[in-house]
């Protein structure tokens, strides 16, 4: 099954890398540009084309929908002889999950379209937040996306909706410096794929490998100095899909195998860096009496730059921190006993404290 993951990532990478220049050209010709301003939170010096998020979106969903369609055909006609048996045995499983996949696709498409509209003409924070809640509610109710199902629907449903909305916004907030949001997305996707693969969840792992390839295909165009931005059309979809995938993964092995219940914290470890940025910047805005949903240059990436780092150094520093927390998250499901779990959680906390010290204003 490792081959399936590699092929999935490579296909998505090629599509993303091929579509990004086309999206950049369309955005330039259509005037869909992110223009610099003397005030506000924009830091680039010249207009940069948007619409890169379309390359990411279709690099993820073209292969996904192609596989779903092919499995639907093979279910009726039989698997072709060239298809390895270890893949053919999963055809029926894909068909069973097809309605859920289509719900997730529809919700992501809604966010993508709203993101494009917002990139063209700012909608404001509250309309976008409302759409995020609609998309999250749809995948929870109709797409069977849940966390902590053992706690019952009265806990699981609202908690999952809030989780999806928070992570969606976290990656939207994180898209404040060249290559940052999509790079962190690739790191989280890789760790999430490893966690899912380790738990034997082949569907989720292979799907997240598609995310990984799509993000990597876009990253060279978006890394500083960026020639194209993914805009809200990309950052909203990135956060949304990673949040959904994190809910689809089971992190606790059966108790007979010695699984640790602390593994329920895996999503928090995987998303630790985006969450740190979200809550730290909102705390700063609220403490200064400002609207927490209005953009500014107070994200922790900006705070690192204000401490003397270059844009690339700040982004690479955050990448390394994300790798540290994501590795801890991918390993946690396989721990035996509470002590190793405490050590991994402590590693994540220490990583965030290092970030906090690096970007501290104190001398």
Coordinates of C-alpha atoms in Angstrom, one line a residue:
X1 CA 0.0 0.0 0.0
X2 CA 3.0 2.3 0.3
X3 CA 3.2 2.3 -3.5
X4 CA -0.4 3.6 -3.6
X5 CA 0.5 6.5 -1.3
X6 CA 3.6 7.4 -3.3
X7 CA 1.6 7.3 -6.6
X8 CA -1.2 9.4 -5.1
X9 CA 1.3 12.0 -4.0
X10 CA 3.2 12.1 -7.3
X11 CA 0.0 12.4 -9.3
X12 CA -1.3 15.3 -7.2
X13 CA 2.2 17.0 -7.3
X14 CA 2.3 16.9 -11.1
X15 CA -1.3 18.3 -11.4
X16 CA -0.6 21.0 -8.9
X17 CA 2.7 22.0 -10.4
X18 CA 1.2 22.1 -13.9
X19 CA -2.0 24.0 -12.9
X20 CA -0.3 26.7 -10.8
X21 CA 1.3 28.6 -13.7
X22 CA -2.0 28.4 -15.6
X23 CA -3.9 29.8 -12.5
X24 CA -1.3 32.5 -12.1
X25 CA -1.7 33.5 -15.8
X26 CA -5.5 33.5 -15.5
X27 CA -5.3 35.6 -12.3
X28 CA -3.0 38.1 -13.9
X29 CA -5.1 38.5 -17.0
X30 CA -8.3 38.7 -15.0
X31 CA -7.0 41.3 -12.5
X32 CA -7.3 38.9 -9.6
X33 CA -4.3 40.4 -7.8
X34 CA -3.3 40.9 -4.2
X35 CA -2.1 44.5 -4.2
X36 CA 0.2 46.0 -1.6
X37 CA -1.0 48.8 0.6
X38 CA 0.7 51.4 2.7
X39 CA -1.4 50.4 5.7
X40 CA -2.9 47.2 7.0
X41 CA -1.4 43.7 7.1
X42 CA -0.1 43.3 3.6
X43 CA 3.7 43.1 3.4
X44 CA 4.6 42.4 -0.2
X45 CA 5.9 45.2 -2.4
X46 CA 4.2 44.5 -5.7
X47 CA 0.9 43.0 -6.9
X48 CA 0.9 39.2 -6.8
X49 CA -1.6 37.0 -8.7
X50 CA -4.1 35.1 -6.6
X51 CA -6.0 31.9 -7.6
X52 CA -3.2 29.5 -6.7
X53 CA -5.7 27.9 -4.4
X54 CA -7.5 26.6 -7.5
X55 CA -4.5 24.5 -8.5
X56 CA -4.4 23.0 -5.0
X57 CA -8.1 22.3 -5.0
X58 CA -8.2 20.5 -8.3
X59 CA -4.9 18.7 -7.7
X60 CA -6.7 17.1 -4.7
X61 CA -10.1 16.5 -6.1
X62 CA -9.4 15.5 -9.7
X63 CA -7.6 12.3 -8.6
X64 CA -10.1 11.8 -5.8
X65 CA -13.1 12.0 -8.1
X66 CA -11.3 9.9 -10.7
X67 CA -10.7 7.1 -8.2
X68 CA -14.3 7.3 -6.9
X69 CA -15.7 7.1 -10.5
X70 CA -13.4 4.3 -11.5
X71 CA -14.3 2.2 -8.4
X72 CA -18.0 2.8 -9.2
X73 CA -17.5 1.3 -12.7
X74 CA -15.3 -1.6 -11.4
X75 CA -18.0 -2.4 -8.8
X76 CA -20.4 -3.1 -11.7
X77 CA -18.1 -4.6 -14.3
X78 CA -15.5 -6.2 -12.2
X79 CA -11.9 -5.2 -11.5
X80 CA -9.6 -5.1 -14.5
X81 CA -6.9 -7.8 -14.7
X82 CA -4.0 -5.3 -14.5
X83 CA -5.2 -4.0 -11.1
X84 CA -3.3 -5.6 -8.2
X85 CA -5.4 -7.7 -5.9
X86 CA -4.3 -5.7 -2.8
X87 CA -6.0 -2.7 -4.4
X88 CA -9.0 -4.5 -6.0
X89 CA -10.1 -5.8 -2.6
X90 CA -10.8 -2.2 -1.5
X91 CA -13.1 -1.2 -4.5
X92 CA -16.3 -2.0 -2.6
X93 CA -15.0 0.0 0.4
X94 CA -14.5 3.1 -1.8
X95 CA -18.0 2.7 -3.3
X96 CA -19.5 2.5 0.2
X97 CA -17.7 5.7 1.2
X98 CA -18.5 7.6 -2.1
X99 CA -21.5 9.5 -0.7
X100 CA -19.3 10.8 2.1
X101 CA -16.6 11.8 -0.3
X102 CA -19.1 13.7 -2.4
X103 CA -20.4 15.6 0.6
X104 CA -16.8 16.6 1.6
X105 CA -16.2 17.6 -2.0
X106 CA -19.3 19.8 -2.1
X107 CA -18.4 21.5 1.2
X108 CA -14.8 22.1 0.1
X109 CA -16.1 23.5 -3.2
X110 CA -18.4 25.9 -1.4
X111 CA -15.5 27.2 0.6
X112 CA -13.3 27.4 -2.5
X113 CA -15.9 29.5 -4.4
X114 CA -16.5 31.7 -1.4
X115 CA -12.7 32.1 -1.1
X116 CA -12.5 33.2 -4.8
X117 CA -15.2 35.7 -4.2
X118 CA -13.5 37.0 -1.1
X119 CA -10.2 37.3 -3.0
X120 CA -11.9 39.3 -5.7
X121 CA -13.9 41.5 -3.2
X122 CA -13.5 41.2 0.5
X123 CA -16.6 39.7 2.1
X124 CA -15.6 40.4 5.7
X125 CA -14.9 37.9 8.5
X126 CA -18.4 37.1 9.6
X127 CA -19.9 35.9 6.2
X128 CA -16.9 33.7 5.7
X129 CA -17.3 32.3 9.2
X130 CA -20.9 31.5 8.6
X131 CA -20.1 29.6 5.4
X132 CA -17.4 27.7 7.3
X133 CA -20.0 26.6 9.9
X134 CA -22.3 25.5 7.1
X135 CA -19.6 23.5 5.4
X136 CA -18.5 21.9 8.7
X137 CA -22.1 21.1 9.7
X138 CA -22.7 19.4 6.4
X139 CA -19.7 17.1 6.6
X140 CA -20.5 16.2 10.2
X141 CA -24.2 15.4 9.6
X142 CA -24.1 14.1 6.1
X143 CA -20.5 13.0 5.6
X144 CA -20.2 11.1 8.9
X145 CA -17.1 13.0 10.0
X146 CA -16.9 12.8 13.8
X147 CA -14.5 12.9 16.7
X148 CA -15.0 11.3 20.1
X149 CA -18.0 9.3 18.9
X150 CA -17.9 7.3 22.1
X151 CA -19.0 10.5 24.0
X152 CA -22.3 10.4 22.1
X153 CA -23.7 12.8 19.4
X154 CA -24.5 15.6 21.8
X155 CA -20.7 16.0 22.5
X156 CA -19.3 14.6 19.2
X157 CA -21.3 16.7 16.7
X158 CA -20.7 20.2 18.1
X159 CA -17.1 19.5 19.1
X160 CA -16.3 18.3 15.5
X161 CA -18.0 21.3 14.0
X162 CA -16.0 23.7 16.2
X163 CA -12.8 21.8 15.5
X164 CA -13.2 22.0 11.7
X165 CA -14.0 25.7 11.8
X166 CA -11.1 26.5 14.1
X167 CA -8.6 24.6 12.0
X168 CA -10.0 26.1 8.8
X169 CA -9.4 29.5 10.2
X170 CA -6.0 28.6 11.6
X171 CA -4.7 27.9 8.2
X172 CA -6.4 30.9 6.8
X173 CA -4.7 33.0 9.5
X174 CA -1.4 31.2 8.8
X175 CA -1.4 32.4 5.2
X176 CA 0.4 35.6 6.1
X177 CA 3.9 35.0 4.8
X178 CA 5.2 33.4 1.6
X179 CA 5.1 29.7 1.7
X180 CA 4.0 29.4 5.3
X181 CA 0.5 28.0 5.2
X182 CA 1.0 25.6 2.4
X183 CA 4.3 24.4 3.8
X184 CA 2.8 23.8 7.2
X185 CA -0.1 22.0 5.4
X186 CA 2.4 19.7 3.7
X187 CA 4.1 18.9 7.0
X188 CA 0.8 18.2 8.8
X189 CA -0.4 16.1 5.8
X190 CA 2.7 14.0 5.9
X191 CA 2.4 13.3 9.6
X192 CA -1.3 12.7 9.3
X193 CA -0.7 10.1 6.5
X194 CA 1.9 8.4 8.7
X195 CA -0.5 8.2 11.6
X196 CA -3.3 6.9 9.5
X197 CA -1.0 4.4 7.8
X198 CA 0.3 3.2 11.1
X199 CA -3.3 2.5 12.2
X200 CA -4.1 0.6 9.1
X201 CA -6.5 3.2 7.7
X202 CA -5.5 2.9 4.0
X203 CA -8.2 5.1 2.6
X204 CA -7.5 8.1 4.8
X205 CA -3.7 7.7 4.4
X206 CA -3.8 7.5 0.6
X207 CA -6.2 10.5 0.4
X208 CA -4.0 12.6 2.7
X209 CA -1.0 11.6 0.5
X210 CA -2.9 13.4 -2.3
X211 CA -3.0 16.5 -0.1
X212 CA 0.7 16.3 0.5
X213 CA 1.5 16.1 -3.2
X214 CA -0.8 19.0 -4.1
X215 CA 0.8 21.2 -1.4
X216 CA 4.3 20.4 -2.5
X217 CA 3.5 21.0 -6.2
X218 CA 2.3 24.5 -5.3
X219 CA 5.0 25.4 -2.7
X220 CA 7.9 26.3 -5.1
X221 CA 5.7 29.0 -6.7
X222 CA 4.6 30.3 -3.3
X223 CA 7.9 30.2 -1.4
X224 CA 9.6 33.6 -0.8
X225 CA 9.6 35.6 -3.0
X226 CA 6.2 34.2 -4.1
X227 CA 5.1 34.5 -7.7
X228 CA 1.5 33.5 -6.8
X229 CA -0.7 33.4 -3.7
X230 CA -3.2 30.7 -2.9
X231 CA -5.6 33.3 -1.4
X232 CA -8.6 32.4 0.7
X233 CA -9.6 30.1 -2.1
X234 CA -6.7 27.9 -1.1
X235 CA -6.1 28.5 2.6
X236 CA -9.7 27.8 3.6
X237 CA -9.7 24.5 1.6
X238 CA -6.3 23.5 3.0
X239 CA -7.4 24.0 6.6
X240 CA -10.8 22.4 6.0
X241 CA -9.5 19.3 4.4
X242 CA -6.8 18.7 7.0
X243 CA -9.3 19.2 9.7
X244 CA -11.7 16.7 8.1
X245 CA -8.9 14.2 7.5
X246 CA -7.8 14.5 11.2
X247 CA -11.4 13.6 12.2
X248 CA -11.5 10.6 9.9
X249 CA -8.4 9.0 11.5
X250 CA -8.6 6.6 14.5
X251 CA -5.7 7.2 16.9
X252 CA -6.3 4.6 19.6
X253 CA -5.5 1.0 18.9
X254 CA -7.7 -1.6 20.6
X255 CA -7.0 -1.9 24.4
X256 CA -5.9 -5.5 23.9
X257 CA -2.8 -4.1 22.1
X258 CA -1.9 -1.8 24.9
X259 CA -3.0 1.4 23.1
X260 CA -2.8 4.7 25.1
X261 CA -6.0 6.7 25.5
X262 CA -3.8 9.9 25.4
X263 CA -3.7 9.3 21.6
X264 CA -6.9 11.3 21.4
X265 CA -4.6 14.4 21.6
X266 CA -2.9 13.5 18.3
X267 CA -4.8 16.2 16.3
X268 CA -3.8 18.8 18.8
X269 CA -0.2 17.9 18.4
X270 CA -0.4 17.8 14.6
X271 CA -2.0 21.2 14.5
X272 CA -0.1 22.7 17.4
X273 CA 1.7 25.4 15.3
X274 CA -1.3 26.7 13.5
X275 CA -3.3 26.7 16.7
X276 CA -0.5 28.6 18.5
X277 CA -0.6 31.3 15.8
X278 CA -4.3 31.6 15.9
X279 CA -4.7 31.9 19.7
X280 CA -1.6 34.0 20.2
X281 CA -2.6 36.6 17.6
X282 CA -6.2 36.7 18.8
X283 CA -5.0 37.2 22.4
X284 CA -2.8 40.1 21.3
X285 CA -5.7 41.7 19.3
X286 CA -8.2 41.3 22.2
X287 CA -5.7 42.6 24.8
X288 CA -5.3 45.7 22.6
X289 CA -9.0 46.2 22.3
X290 CA -9.2 45.3 18.6
X291 CA -11.4 43.1 16.6
X292 CA -9.7 39.6 16.7
X293 CA -11.0 38.8 13.2
X294 CA -9.4 41.8 11.5
X295 CA -6.1 41.1 9.8
X296 CA -2.8 42.7 10.9
X297 CA 0.9 42.1 11.0
X298 CA 1.0 40.6 14.5
X299 CA 1.1 36.9 13.6
X300 CA 4.0 35.1 15.2
X301 CA 5.8 34.9 11.8
X302 CA 5.7 38.7 11.6
X303 CA 6.9 38.8 15.2
X304 CA 9.9 36.6 14.3
X305 CA 10.8 39.0 11.5
X306 CA 10.5 41.9 13.8
X307 CA 13.1 40.2 16.0
X308 CA 15.6 40.3 13.1
X309 CA 14.9 37.2 11.0
X310 CA 14.5 37.3 7.3
X311 CA 11.2 36.1 5.8
X312 CA 12.7 32.8 4.7
X313 CA 14.4 32.2 8.0
X314 CA 11.2 32.9 9.9
X315 CA 9.3 30.5 7.7
X316 CA 11.9 27.8 7.9
X317 CA 12.1 28.1 11.7
X318 CA 8.3 27.6 11.9
X319 CA 8.6 24.6 9.5
X320 CA 11.1 23.0 11.9
X321 CA 8.8 23.6 14.9
X322 CA 5.9 22.1 12.9
X323 CA 8.0 19.1 12.0
X324 CA 8.8 18.6 15.7
X325 CA 5.2 18.8 16.9
X326 CA 3.9 16.8 13.9
X327 CA 6.3 13.9 14.5
X328 CA 5.3 13.8 18.1
X329 CA 1.7 13.6 16.9
X330 CA 2.3 10.8 14.4
X331 CA 4.2 8.7 17.0
X332 CA 1.7 9.2 19.9
X333 CA -0.8 6.5 18.7
X334 CA 1.9 3.9 18.9
X335 CA 3.0 4.6 22.5
X336 CA 2.4 2.1 25.2
X337 CA 1.7 3.5 28.6
X338 CA 1.2 7.1 29.8
X339 CA 4.9 8.0 30.3
X340 CA 5.8 8.0 26.6
X341 CA 2.7 10.0 25.9
X342 CA 3.5 12.6 28.5
X343 CA 7.0 12.9 27.0
X344 CA 5.6 13.5 23.5
X345 CA 3.1 16.0 24.7
X346 CA 5.9 17.7 26.7
X347 CA 8.0 17.9 23.6
X348 CA 5.2 19.7 21.8
X349 CA 4.8 22.2 24.7
X350 CA 8.6 22.8 24.8
X351 CA 8.6 23.5 21.0
X352 CA 5.9 26.1 21.4
X353 CA 7.7 27.7 24.3
X354 CA 10.8 27.9 22.1
X355 CA 8.7 29.8 19.5
X356 CA 7.3 32.0 22.2
X357 CA 10.8 32.9 23.5
X358 CA 12.1 33.5 20.0
X359 CA 9.4 36.0 19.2
X360 CA 9.2 37.6 22.6
X361 CA 9.6 41.3 22.7
X362 CA 11.7 41.2 25.9
X363 CA 15.4 41.8 25.5

